[in-house]
Coordinates of C-alpha atoms in Angstrom, one line a residue:
M1 CA 104.3 102.0 92.2
R2 CA 102.3 98.9 92.4
G3 CA 98.9 98.2 91.1
I4 CA 98.3 101.4 88.9
N5 CA 96.6 101.3 85.5
V6 CA 96.0 97.7 85.7
G7 CA 92.8 96.3 84.3
G8 CA 91.2 99.9 84.3
K9 CA 91.8 100.3 88.0
N10 CA 93.9 102.8 89.9
K11 CA 94.2 104.9 86.7
I12 CA 96.8 107.6 86.8
L13 CA 97.7 109.4 83.6
M14 CA 101.7 109.6 83.5
A15 CA 101.7 113.2 82.6
E16 CA 99.6 114.1 85.7
L17 CA 101.9 111.9 87.9
R18 CA 105.0 113.5 86.4
D19 CA 103.6 117.0 87.0
L20 CA 102.8 116.0 90.7
L21 CA 106.3 114.7 91.3
L22 CA 107.8 117.8 89.8
N23 CA 105.7 120.0 91.9
M24 CA 107.0 118.0 94.9
G25 CA 110.5 119.2 94.1
L26 CA 111.7 116.1 92.4
K27 CA 114.0 116.7 89.3
E28 CA 114.3 115.2 85.9
V29 CA 111.1 113.1 86.4
Q30 CA 110.7 110.5 83.6
T31 CA 107.9 107.9 83.5
Y32 CA 107.9 104.7 81.5
I33 CA 104.7 103.9 79.6
Q34 CA 101.7 103.6 81.9
S35 CA 103.4 101.2 84.2
G36 CA 104.1 103.6 87.2
N37 CA 107.8 103.0 86.8
I38 CA 109.4 106.5 87.3
I39 CA 113.0 107.7 87.3
F40 CA 113.9 111.0 89.0
N41 CA 116.5 112.9 90.9
S42 CA 116.0 114.0 94.4
E43 CA 118.1 115.7 97.2
E44 CA 116.3 113.7 99.7
G45 CA 118.7 110.9 100.8
N46 CA 116.2 108.8 102.7
A47 CA 114.4 106.3 100.2
S48 CA 111.9 105.5 102.9
E49 CA 111.0 109.2 103.4
L50 CA 110.6 109.6 99.6
E51 CA 108.2 106.6 99.5
F52 CA 106.1 108.0 102.2
Q53 CA 106.0 111.5 100.6
I54 CA 105.1 110.2 97.2
M55 CA 102.5 107.8 98.6
E56 CA 100.9 110.7 100.5
A57 CA 101.0 113.1 97.5
I58 CA 99.2 110.3 95.4
K59 CA 96.6 109.8 98.0
K60 CA 96.0 113.5 98.3
R61 CA 95.9 114.3 94.5
F62 CA 94.3 111.1 93.0
E63 CA 92.5 109.8 96.1
L64 CA 94.2 106.3 95.7
S65 CA 96.3 104.3 98.2
V66 CA 99.1 102.7 96.2
P67 CA 102.4 101.1 97.4
V68 CA 105.5 103.0 96.4
L69 CA 109.0 101.6 96.3
V70 CA 112.0 103.8 95.9
I71 CA 115.3 102.2 94.7
T72 CA 118.3 104.4 94.8
S73 CA 120.7 104.5 92.0
D74 CA 123.5 102.9 94.2
A75 CA 121.1 99.9 94.9
L76 CA 120.2 99.6 91.2
N77 CA 123.7 99.6 90.2
T78 CA 124.5 96.8 92.7
I79 CA 121.6 94.9 91.3
F80 CA 122.9 95.3 87.8
N81 CA 126.6 94.5 88.6
T82 CA 125.8 91.3 90.6
C83 CA 123.4 89.8 88.2
P84 CA 124.0 86.1 88.1
F85 CA 122.9 86.0 84.4
S86 CA 125.4 88.4 82.9
E87 CA 126.7 87.9 79.4
E88 CA 130.1 86.8 80.7
K89 CA 128.8 83.7 82.3
N90 CA 128.2 80.5 80.4
R91 CA 124.6 79.8 80.1
K92 CA 122.7 76.8 79.1
V93 CA 119.1 77.0 78.3
T94 CA 116.9 74.0 78.5
F95 CA 113.3 73.6 77.6
H96 CA 111.3 70.9 79.0
C97 CA 107.9 70.1 77.4
Y98 CA 105.3 67.4 78.5
I99 CA 102.4 66.5 76.2
Q100 CA 99.7 64.3 77.8
H101 CA 98.3 61.7 75.7
Q102 CA 94.5 62.1 74.9
K103 CA 93.8 58.7 76.7
S104 CA 95.1 60.0 79.9
I105 CA 93.0 63.2 80.1
W106 CA 89.7 61.5 79.4

């Protein structure tokens, strides 16, 4: 979910959100801190349909309209497995720093 619990706006307690999703029939619902990141299992195979159902449930329960993105475990595994920054690849890390002289900023 995007934009919840940021700067005191769109506040949703994770315990209440977890209960809402469990009541929707989602299984093994786990939340991560107050971020809106949630892991769950569902028999619904259509990620777009799940996004819509979760958005509507949040709107009804909390009177908030927040964007929801559902990423399937297959898609997440693909992201992890195709990461260009994996440990096996050689990486060079370079830091560039520019310090302006006081004369040039006055």
